[in-house]
PDB file of C-alpha atoms in Angstrom:
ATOM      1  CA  UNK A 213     -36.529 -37.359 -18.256  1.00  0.00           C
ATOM      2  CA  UNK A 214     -36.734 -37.691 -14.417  1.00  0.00           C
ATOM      3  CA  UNK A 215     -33.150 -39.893 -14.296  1.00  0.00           C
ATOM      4  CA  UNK A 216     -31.429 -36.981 -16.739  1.00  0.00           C
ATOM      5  CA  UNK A 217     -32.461 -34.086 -14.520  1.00  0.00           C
ATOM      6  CA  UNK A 218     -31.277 -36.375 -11.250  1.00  0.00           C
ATOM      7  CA  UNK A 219     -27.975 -36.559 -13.339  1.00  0.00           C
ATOM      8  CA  UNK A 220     -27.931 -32.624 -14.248  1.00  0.00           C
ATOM      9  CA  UNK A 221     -28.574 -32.049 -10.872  1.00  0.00           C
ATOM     10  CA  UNK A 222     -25.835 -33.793  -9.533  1.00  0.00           C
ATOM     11  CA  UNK A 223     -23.699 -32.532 -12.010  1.00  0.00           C
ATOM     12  CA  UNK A 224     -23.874 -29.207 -10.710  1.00  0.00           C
ATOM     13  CA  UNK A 225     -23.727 -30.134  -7.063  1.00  0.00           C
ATOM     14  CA  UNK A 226     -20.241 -32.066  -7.468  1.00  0.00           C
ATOM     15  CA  UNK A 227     -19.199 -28.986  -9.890  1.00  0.00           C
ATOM     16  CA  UNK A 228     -19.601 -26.630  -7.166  1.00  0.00           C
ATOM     17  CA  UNK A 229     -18.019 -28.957  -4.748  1.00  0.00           C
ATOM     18  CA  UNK A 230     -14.889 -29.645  -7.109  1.00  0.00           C
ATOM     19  CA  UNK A 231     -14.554 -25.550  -7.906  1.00  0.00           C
ATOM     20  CA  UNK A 232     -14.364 -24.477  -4.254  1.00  0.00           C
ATOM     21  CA  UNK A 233     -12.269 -27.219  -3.485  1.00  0.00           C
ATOM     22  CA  UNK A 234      -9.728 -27.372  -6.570  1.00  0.00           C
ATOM     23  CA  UNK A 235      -9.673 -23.759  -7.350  1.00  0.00           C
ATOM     24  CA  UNK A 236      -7.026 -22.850  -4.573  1.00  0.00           C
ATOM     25  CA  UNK A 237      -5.219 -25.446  -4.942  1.00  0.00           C
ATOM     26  CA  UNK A 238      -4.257 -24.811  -8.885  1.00  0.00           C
ATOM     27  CA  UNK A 239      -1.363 -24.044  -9.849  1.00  0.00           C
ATOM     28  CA  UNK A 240       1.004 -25.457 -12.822  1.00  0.00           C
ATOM     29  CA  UNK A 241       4.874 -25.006 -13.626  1.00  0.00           C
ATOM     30  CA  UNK A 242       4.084 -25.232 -17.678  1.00  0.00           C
ATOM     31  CA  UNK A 243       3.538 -21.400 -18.086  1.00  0.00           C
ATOM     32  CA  UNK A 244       4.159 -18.082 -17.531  1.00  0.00           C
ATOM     33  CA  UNK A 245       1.832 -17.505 -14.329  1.00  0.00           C
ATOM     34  CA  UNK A 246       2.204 -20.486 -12.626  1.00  0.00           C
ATOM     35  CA  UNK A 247      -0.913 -19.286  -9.983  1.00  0.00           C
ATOM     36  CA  UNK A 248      -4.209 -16.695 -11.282  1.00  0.00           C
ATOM     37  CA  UNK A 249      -4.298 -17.532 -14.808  1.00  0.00           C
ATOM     38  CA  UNK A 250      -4.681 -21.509 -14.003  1.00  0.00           C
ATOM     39  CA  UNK A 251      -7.039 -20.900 -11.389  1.00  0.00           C
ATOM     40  CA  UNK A 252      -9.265 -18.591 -13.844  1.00  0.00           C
ATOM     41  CA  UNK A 253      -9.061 -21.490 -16.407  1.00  0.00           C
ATOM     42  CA  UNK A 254     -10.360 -23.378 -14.078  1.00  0.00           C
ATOM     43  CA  UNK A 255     -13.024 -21.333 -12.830  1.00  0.00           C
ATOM     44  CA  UNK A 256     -14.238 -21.126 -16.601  1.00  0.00           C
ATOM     45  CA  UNK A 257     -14.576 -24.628 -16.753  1.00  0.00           C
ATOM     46  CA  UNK A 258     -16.393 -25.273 -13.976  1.00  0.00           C
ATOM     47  CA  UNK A 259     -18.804 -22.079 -14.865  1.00  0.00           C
ATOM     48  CA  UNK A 260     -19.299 -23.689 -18.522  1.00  0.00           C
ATOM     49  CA  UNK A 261     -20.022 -27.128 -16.872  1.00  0.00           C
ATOM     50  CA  UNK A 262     -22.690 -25.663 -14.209  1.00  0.00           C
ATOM     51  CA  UNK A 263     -24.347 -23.221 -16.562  1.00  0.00           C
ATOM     52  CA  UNK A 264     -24.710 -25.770 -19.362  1.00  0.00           C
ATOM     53  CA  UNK A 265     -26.124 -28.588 -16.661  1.00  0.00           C
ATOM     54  CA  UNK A 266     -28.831 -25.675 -15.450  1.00  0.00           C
ATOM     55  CA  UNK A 267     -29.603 -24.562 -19.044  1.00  0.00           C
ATOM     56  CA  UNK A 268     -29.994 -28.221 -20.006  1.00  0.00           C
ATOM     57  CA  UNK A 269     -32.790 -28.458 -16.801  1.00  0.00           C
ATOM     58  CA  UNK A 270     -34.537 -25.603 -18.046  1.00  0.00           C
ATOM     59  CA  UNK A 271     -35.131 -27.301 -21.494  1.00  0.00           C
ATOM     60  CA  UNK A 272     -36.209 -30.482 -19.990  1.00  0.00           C
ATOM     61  CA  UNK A 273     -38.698 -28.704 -17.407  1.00  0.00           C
ATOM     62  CA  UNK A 274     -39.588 -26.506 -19.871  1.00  0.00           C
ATOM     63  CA  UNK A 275     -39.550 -23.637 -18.137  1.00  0.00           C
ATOM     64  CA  UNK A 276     -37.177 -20.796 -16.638  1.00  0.00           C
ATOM     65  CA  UNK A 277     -35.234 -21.993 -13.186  1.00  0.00           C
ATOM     66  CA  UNK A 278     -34.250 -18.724 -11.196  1.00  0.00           C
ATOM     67  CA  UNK A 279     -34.304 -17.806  -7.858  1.00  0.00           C
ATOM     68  CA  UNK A 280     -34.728 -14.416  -7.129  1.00  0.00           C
ATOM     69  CA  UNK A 281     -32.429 -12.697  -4.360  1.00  0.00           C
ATOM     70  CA  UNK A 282     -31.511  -9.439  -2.742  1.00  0.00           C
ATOM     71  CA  UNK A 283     -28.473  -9.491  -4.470  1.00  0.00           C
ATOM     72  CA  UNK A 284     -29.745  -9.556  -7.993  1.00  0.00           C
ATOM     73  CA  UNK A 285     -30.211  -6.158  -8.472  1.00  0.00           C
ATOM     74  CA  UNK A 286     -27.100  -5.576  -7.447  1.00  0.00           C
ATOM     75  CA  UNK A 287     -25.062  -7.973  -9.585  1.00  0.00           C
ATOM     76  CA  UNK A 288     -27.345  -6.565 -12.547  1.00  0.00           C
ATOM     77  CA  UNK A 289     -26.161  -3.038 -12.210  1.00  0.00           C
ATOM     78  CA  UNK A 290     -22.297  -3.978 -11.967  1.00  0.00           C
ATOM     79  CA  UNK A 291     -22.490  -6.032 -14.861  1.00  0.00           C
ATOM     80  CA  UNK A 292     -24.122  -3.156 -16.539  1.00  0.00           C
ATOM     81  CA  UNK A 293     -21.718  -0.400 -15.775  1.00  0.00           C
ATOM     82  CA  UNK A 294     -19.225  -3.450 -16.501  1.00  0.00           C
ATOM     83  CA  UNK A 295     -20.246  -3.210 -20.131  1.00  0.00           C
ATOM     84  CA  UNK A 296     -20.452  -0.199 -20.535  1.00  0.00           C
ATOM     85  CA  UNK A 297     -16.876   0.589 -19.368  1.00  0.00           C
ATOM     86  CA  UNK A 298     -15.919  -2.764 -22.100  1.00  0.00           C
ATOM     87  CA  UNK A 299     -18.017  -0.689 -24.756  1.00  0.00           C
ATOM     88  CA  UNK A 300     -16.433   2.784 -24.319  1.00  0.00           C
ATOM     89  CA  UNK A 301     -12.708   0.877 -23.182  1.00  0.00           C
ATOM     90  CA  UNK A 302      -9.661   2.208 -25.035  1.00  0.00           C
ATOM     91  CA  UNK A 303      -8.209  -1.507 -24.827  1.00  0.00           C
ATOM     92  CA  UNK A 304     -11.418  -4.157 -25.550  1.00  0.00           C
ATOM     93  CA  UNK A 305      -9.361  -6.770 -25.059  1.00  0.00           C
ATOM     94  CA  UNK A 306      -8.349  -6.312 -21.681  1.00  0.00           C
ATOM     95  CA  UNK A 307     -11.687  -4.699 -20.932  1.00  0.00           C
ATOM     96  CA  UNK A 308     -12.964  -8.519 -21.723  1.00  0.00           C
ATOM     97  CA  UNK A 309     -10.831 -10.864 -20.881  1.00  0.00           C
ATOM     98  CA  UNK A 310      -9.165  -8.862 -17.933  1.00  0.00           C
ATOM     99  CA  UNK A 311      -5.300  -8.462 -16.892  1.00  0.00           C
ATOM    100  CA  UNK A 312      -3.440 -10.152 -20.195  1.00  0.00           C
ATOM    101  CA  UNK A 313      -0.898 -12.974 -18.360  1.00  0.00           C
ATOM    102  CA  UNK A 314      -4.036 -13.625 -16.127  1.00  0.00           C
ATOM    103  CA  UNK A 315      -7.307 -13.458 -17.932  1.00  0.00           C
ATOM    104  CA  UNK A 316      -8.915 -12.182 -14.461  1.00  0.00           C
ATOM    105  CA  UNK A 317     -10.758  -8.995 -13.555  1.00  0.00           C
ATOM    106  CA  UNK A 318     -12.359  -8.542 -17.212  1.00  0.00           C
ATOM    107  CA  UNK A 319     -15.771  -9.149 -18.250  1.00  0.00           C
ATOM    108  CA  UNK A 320     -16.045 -12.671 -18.860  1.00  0.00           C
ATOM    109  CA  UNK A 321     -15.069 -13.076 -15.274  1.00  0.00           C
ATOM    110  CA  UNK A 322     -17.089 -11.029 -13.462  1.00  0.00           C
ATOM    111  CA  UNK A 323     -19.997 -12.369 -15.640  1.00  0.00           C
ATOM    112  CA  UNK A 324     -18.542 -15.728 -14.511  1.00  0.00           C
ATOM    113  CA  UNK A 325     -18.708 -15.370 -10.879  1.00  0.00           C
ATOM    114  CA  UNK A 326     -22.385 -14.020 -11.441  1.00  0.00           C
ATOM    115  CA  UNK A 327     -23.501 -17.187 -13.050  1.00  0.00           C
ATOM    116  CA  UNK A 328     -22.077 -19.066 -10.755  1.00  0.00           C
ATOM    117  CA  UNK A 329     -23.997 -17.355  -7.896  1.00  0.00           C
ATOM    118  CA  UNK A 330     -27.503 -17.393  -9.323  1.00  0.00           C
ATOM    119  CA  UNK A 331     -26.653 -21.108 -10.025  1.00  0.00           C
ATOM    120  CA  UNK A 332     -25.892 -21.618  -6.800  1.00  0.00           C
ATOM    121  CA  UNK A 333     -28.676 -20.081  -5.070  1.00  0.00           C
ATOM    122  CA  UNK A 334     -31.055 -21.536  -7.827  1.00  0.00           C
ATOM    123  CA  UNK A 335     -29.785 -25.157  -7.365  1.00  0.00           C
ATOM    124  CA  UNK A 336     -28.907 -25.933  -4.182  1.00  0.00           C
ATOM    125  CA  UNK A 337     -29.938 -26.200  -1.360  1.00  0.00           C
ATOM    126  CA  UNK A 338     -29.181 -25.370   2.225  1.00  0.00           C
ATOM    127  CA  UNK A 339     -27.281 -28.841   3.311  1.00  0.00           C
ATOM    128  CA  UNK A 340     -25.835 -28.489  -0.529  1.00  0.00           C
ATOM    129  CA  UNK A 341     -24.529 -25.243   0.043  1.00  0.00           C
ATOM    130  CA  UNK A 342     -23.293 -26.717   3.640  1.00  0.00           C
ATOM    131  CA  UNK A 343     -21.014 -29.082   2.309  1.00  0.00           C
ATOM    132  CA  UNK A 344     -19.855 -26.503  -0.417  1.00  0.00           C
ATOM    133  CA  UNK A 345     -18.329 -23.941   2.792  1.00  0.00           C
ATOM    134  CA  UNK A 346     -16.889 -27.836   4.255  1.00  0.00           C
ATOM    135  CA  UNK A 347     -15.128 -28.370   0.461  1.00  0.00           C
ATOM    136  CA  UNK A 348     -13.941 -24.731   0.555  1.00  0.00           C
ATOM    137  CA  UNK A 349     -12.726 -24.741   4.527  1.00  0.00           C
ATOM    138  CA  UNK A 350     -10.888 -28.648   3.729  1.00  0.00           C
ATOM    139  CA  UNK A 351      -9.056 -26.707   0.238  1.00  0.00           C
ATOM    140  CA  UNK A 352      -7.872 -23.549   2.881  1.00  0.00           C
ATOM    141  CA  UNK A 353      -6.815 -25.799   5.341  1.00  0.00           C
ATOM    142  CA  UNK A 354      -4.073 -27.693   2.461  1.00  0.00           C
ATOM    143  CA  UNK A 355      -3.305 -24.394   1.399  1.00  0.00           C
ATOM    144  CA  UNK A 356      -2.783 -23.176   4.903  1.00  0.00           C
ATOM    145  CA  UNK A 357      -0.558 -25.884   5.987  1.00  0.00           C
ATOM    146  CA  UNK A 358       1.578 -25.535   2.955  1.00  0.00           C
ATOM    147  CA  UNK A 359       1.673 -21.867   3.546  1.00  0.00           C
ATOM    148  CA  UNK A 360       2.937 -23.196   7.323  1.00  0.00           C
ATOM    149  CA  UNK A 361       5.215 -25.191   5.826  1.00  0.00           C
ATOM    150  CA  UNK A 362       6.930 -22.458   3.558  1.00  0.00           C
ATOM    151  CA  UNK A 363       7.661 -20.373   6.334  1.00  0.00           C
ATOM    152  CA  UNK A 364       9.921 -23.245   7.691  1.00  0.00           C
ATOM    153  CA  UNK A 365      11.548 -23.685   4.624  1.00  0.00           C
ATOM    154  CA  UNK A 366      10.080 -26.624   3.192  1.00  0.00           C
ATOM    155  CA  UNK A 367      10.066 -25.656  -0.799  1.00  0.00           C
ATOM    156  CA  UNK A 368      12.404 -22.368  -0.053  1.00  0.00           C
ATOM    157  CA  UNK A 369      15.222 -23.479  -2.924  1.00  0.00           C
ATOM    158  CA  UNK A 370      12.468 -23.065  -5.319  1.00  0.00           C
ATOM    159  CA  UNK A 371      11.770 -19.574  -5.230  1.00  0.00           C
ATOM    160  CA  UNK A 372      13.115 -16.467  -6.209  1.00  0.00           C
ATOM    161  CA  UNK A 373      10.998 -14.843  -3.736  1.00  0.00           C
ATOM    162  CA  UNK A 374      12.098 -14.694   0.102  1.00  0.00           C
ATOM    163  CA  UNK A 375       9.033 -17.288   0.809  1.00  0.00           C
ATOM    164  CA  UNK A 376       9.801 -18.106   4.186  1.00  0.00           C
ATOM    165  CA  UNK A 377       9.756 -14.359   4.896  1.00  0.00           C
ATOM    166  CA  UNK A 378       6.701 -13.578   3.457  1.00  0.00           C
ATOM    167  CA  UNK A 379       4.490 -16.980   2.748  1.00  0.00           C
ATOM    168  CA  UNK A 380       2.148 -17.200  -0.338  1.00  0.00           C
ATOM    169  CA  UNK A 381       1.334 -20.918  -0.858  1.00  0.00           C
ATOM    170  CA  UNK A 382      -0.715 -21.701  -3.883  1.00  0.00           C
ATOM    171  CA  UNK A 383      -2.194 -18.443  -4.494  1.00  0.00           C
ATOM    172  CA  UNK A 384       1.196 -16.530  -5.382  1.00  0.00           C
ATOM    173  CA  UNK A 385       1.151 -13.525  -3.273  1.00  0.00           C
ATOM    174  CA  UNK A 386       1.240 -12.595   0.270  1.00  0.00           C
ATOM    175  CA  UNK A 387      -1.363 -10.094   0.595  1.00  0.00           C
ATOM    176  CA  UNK A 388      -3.497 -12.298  -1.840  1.00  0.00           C
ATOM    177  CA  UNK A 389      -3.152 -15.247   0.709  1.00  0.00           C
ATOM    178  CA  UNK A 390      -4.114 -13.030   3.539  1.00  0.00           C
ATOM    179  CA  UNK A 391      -6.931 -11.678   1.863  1.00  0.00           C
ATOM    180  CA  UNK A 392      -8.279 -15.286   0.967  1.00  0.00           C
ATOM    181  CA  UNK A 393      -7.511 -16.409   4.472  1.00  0.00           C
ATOM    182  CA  UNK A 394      -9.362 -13.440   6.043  1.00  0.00           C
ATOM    183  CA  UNK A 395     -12.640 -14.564   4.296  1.00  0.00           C
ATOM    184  CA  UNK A 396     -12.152 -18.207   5.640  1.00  0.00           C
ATOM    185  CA  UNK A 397     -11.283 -17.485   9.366  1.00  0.00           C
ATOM    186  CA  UNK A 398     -14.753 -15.650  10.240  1.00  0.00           C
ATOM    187  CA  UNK A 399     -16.373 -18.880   8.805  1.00  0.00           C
ATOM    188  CA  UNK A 400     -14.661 -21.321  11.315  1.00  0.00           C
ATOM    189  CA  UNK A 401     -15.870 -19.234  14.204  1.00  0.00           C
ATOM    190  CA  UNK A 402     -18.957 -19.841  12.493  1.00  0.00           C
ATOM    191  CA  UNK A 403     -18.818 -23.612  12.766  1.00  0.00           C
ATOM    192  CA  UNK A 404     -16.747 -22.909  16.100  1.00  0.00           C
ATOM    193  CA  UNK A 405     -20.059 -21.609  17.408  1.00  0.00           C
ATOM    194  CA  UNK A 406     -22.085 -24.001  15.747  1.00  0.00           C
ATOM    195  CA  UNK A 407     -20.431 -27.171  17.516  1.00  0.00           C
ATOM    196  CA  UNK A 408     -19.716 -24.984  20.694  1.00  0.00           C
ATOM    197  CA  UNK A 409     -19.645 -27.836  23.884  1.00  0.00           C
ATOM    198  CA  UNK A 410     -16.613 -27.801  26.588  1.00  0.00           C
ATOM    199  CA  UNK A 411     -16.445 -31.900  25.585  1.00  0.00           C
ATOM    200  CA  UNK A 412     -12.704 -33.603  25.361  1.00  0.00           C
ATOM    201  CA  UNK A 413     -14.264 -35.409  23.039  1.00  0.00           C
ATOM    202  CA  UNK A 414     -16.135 -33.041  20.650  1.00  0.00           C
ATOM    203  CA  UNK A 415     -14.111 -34.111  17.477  1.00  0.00           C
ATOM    204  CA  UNK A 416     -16.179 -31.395  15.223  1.00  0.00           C
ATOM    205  CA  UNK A 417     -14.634 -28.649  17.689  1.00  0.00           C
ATOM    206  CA  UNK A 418     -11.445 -29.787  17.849  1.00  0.00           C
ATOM    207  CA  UNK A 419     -11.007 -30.587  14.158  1.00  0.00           C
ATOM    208  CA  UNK A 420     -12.789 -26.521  13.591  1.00  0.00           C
ATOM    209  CA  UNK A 421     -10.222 -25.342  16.399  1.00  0.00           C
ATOM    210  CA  UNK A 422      -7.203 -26.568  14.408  1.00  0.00           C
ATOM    211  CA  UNK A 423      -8.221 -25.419  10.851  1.00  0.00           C
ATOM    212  CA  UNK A 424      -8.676 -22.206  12.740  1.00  0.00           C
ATOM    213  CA  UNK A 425      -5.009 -22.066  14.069  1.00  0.00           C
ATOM    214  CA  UNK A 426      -3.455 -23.093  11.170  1.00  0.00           C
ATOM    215  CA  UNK A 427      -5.569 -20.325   9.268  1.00  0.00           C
ATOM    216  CA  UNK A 428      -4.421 -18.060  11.470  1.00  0.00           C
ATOM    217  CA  UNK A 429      -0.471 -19.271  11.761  1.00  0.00           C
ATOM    218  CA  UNK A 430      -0.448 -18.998   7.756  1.00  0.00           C
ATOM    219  CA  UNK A 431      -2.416 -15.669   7.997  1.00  0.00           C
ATOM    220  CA  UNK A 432       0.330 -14.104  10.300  1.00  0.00           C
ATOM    221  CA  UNK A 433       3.639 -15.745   8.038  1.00  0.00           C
ATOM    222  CA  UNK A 434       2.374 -13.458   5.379  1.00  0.00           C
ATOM    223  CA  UNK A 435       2.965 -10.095   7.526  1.00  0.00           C
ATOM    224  CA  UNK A 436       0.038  -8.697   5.359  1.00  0.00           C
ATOM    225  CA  UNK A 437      -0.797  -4.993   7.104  1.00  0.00           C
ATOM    226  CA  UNK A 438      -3.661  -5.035   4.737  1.00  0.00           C
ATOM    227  CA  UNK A 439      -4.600  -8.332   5.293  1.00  0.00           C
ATOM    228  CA  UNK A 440      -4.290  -7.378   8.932  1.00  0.00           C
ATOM    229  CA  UNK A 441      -7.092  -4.265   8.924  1.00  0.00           C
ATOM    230  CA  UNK A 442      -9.394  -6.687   6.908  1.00  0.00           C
ATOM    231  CA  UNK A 443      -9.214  -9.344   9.837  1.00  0.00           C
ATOM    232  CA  UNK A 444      -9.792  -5.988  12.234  1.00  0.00           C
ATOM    233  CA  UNK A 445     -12.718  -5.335  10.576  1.00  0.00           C
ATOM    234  CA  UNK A 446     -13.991  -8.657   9.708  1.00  0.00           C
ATOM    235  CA  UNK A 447     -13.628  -9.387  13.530  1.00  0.00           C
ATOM    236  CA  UNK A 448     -15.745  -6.529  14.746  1.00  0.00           C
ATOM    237  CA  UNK A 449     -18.212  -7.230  12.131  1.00  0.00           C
ATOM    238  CA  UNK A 450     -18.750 -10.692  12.598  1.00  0.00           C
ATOM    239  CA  UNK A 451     -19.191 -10.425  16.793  1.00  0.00           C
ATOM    240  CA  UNK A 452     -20.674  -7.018  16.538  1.00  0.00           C
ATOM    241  CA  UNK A 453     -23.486  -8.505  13.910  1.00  0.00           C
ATOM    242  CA  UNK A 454     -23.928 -11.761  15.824  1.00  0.00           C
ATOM    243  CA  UNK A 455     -24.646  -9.735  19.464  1.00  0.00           C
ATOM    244  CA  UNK A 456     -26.561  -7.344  17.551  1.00  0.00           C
ATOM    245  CA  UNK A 457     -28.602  -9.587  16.090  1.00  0.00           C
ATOM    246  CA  UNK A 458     -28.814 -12.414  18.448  1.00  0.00           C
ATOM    247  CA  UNK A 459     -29.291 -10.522  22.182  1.00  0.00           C
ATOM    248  CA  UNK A 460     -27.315 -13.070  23.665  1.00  0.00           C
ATOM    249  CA  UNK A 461     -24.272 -12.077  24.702  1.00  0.00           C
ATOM    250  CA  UNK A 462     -23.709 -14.226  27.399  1.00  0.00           C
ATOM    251  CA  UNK A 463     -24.449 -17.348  25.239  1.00  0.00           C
ATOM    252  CA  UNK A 464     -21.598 -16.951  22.644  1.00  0.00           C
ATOM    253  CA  UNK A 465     -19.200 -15.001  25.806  1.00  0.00           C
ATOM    254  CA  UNK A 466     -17.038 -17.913  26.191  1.00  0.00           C
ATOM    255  CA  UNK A 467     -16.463 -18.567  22.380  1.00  0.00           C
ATOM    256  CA  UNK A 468     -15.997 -15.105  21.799  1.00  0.00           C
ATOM    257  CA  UNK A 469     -13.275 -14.857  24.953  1.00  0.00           C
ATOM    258  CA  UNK A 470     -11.402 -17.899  23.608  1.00  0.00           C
ATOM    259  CA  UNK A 471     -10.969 -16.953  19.948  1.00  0.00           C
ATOM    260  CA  UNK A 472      -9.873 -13.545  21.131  1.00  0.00           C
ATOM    261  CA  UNK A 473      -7.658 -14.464  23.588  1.00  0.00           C
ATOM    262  CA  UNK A 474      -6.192 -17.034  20.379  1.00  0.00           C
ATOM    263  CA  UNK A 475      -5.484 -14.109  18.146  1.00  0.00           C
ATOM    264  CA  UNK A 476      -3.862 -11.667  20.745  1.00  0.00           C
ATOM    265  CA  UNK A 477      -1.472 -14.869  22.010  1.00  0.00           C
ATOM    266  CA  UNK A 478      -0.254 -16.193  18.324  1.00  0.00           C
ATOM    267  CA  UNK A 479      -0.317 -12.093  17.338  1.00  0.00           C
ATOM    268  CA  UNK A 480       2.451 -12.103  19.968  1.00  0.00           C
ATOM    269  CA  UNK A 481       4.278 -14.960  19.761  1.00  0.00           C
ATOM    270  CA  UNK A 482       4.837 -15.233  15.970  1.00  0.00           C
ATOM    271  CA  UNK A 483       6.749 -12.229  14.763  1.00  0.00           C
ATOM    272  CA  UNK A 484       5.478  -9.836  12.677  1.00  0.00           C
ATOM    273  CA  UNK A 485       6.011  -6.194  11.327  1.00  0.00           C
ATOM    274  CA  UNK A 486       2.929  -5.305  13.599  1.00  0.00           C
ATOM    275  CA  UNK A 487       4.280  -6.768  16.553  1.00  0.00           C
ATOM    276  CA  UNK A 488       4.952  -4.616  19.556  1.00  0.00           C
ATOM    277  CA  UNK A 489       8.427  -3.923  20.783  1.00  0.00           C
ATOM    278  CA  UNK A 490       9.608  -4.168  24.593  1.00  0.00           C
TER     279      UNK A 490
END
C-alpha cells in the first residue's frame, strides 16, 4: 500500500502544479466563451483529480487526513450562507452552477476552490507549496508577455476588441487581467526580497526583476483604474505588514526604494488614463 499512497501523493502534487500553471493559460476558439468557461472546466478537473487522489489516501490509511487552519471556519460559514442563498434562489440553476455561458461564481465553484485549499494545506508541504507560487509566477509571466505583445499589435486582426488599447491576454478582460496581475506582483517582491544581493551575477534576482517588469508593463497596457487602487492598496499592505512585522526597516530600505522608484518611472513613461499631464 506504501508504493500506491507514494503514487496518490504525487498525483496531487503534479495536479496542483499543472492547475496553477495551465489554468491561465486556457483558452479555446471551439465555443462560445473562448476564456472563463474553459478555465472553470479545467479547474473542475483538476479539483475531481486532487479530491479523488486524497479521498483514495484516506481509505488506504484508514483514517481522516485534514489539517486544521485559521481559515476553516471561515470557508465553512461562506459555504453555508452559499447554500442557503442556492436553497432559497429564485434561479437554482444559476445559484449552482454560476453565470450560464461561464459556469463560474455558483456553488460548485466556490465549493471547488474550498477543496482545493484544504487539499492543499493537508497535502503539501512547505517546499511543495514553494514550487506551486514558481508554477503560478512561470504561467503569469507567458500570460504577461503575451499581454506585452498585444499592446504592440501582435494578434490585433483577431479581435473585435481595441486589444492594443486595452490588453487582456488569455484571461479575456482588462480589468480581469489587472486584477490577476495585482495578486502576482506583491509575490515577486516577495522572492525579490528573498534573493535580495547587489551581485551582477545573482541570476534568481535578475530572472524575479524581469517577471516583475513585465508584470508590471502588462499591468499598465490594461489602463485598469480599478486594477490600479488594488495595486495602491496591495502596495501599502505588503511594505506596511512587512515593517510592521519585521522592525527592520533599514534591512528591506533598498528593495523597497528600488521597486518604488520602478513603479513611479514605468507609471510615467507608459501612457495611461492615470497619467499626469504637463
Amino acid at each position: 500500500m506504501f508504493p500506491l499512497n507514494k503514487i496518490l501523493n504525487r498525483i496531487i502534487e503534479y495536479s496542483f502544479y499543472l492547475l496553477f500553471f495551465l489554468v491561465p493559460l486556457v483558452m479555446t476558439p471551439w465555443n462560445y466563451e473562448l476564456f472563463e468557461f474553459n478555465k472553470t472546466l479545467a479547474v473542475y478537473f483538476f479539483t475531481l483529480l486532487i479530491v479523488f487522489s486524497w479521498g483514495a489516501k484516506m481509505i488506504i490509511q484508514k483514517k481522516f487526513l485534514f489539517q486544521k487552519s485559521f481559515w476553516d471556519l471561515p470557508l465553512l460559514i461562506f459555504l453555508g450562507v452559499q447554500l442557503l442563498s442556492f436553497v432559497f434562489s429564485i434561479s437554482h440553476h444559476t445559484s449552482l452552477w454560476g453565470y450560464y455561458s461561464r459556469f463560474n461564481g455558483g456553488l460548485v465553484s466556490l465549493a471547488c476552490f474550498a477543496l482545493l485549499y484544504w487539499a492543499l494545506v493537508g497535502n503539501l508541504r512547505q517546499e511543495k507549496v514553494l514550487n506551486s507560487l514558481v508554477c503560478l509566477l512561470t504561467s503569469g509571466f507567458i500570460v504577461a508577455a503575451y499581454g506585452v505583445a498585444e499592446h504592440f499589435g501582435v494578434d490585433a486582426q483577431h479581435w473585435v476588441q481595441d486589444v492594443q488599447n486595452r490588453v487582456f491576454s488569455t484571461l479575456g478582460q482588462p480589468n480581469w487581467l489587472a486584477a490577476w496581475l495585482v495578486i502576482l506582483i506583491p509575490l515577486t517582491w516577495a522572492f525579490f526580497l528573498r534573493y535580495w544581493r547587489l551581485s551582477f551575477r545573482n541570476w534568481p534576482l535578475i530572472l524575479v526583476s524581469v517577471v516583475f517588469l513585465v508584470y508590471l508593463l502588462a499591468f499598465l497596457y490594461t489602463k485598469s483604474r480599478s486594477g490600479l487602487l488594488g495595486l495602491g492598496v496591495s502596495f501599502m499592505g505588503f511594505w506596511g505588514l512587512l515593517f510592521w512585522l519585521t522592525k527592520e526597516i533599514k534591512k528591506f530600505r533598498w528593495p523597497f526604494l528600488i521597486i518604488t522608484a520602478i513603479l513611479v518611472i514605468l507609471n510615467l513613461v507608459v501612457k495611461t488614463p492615470w497619467q499626469p499631464r504637463f
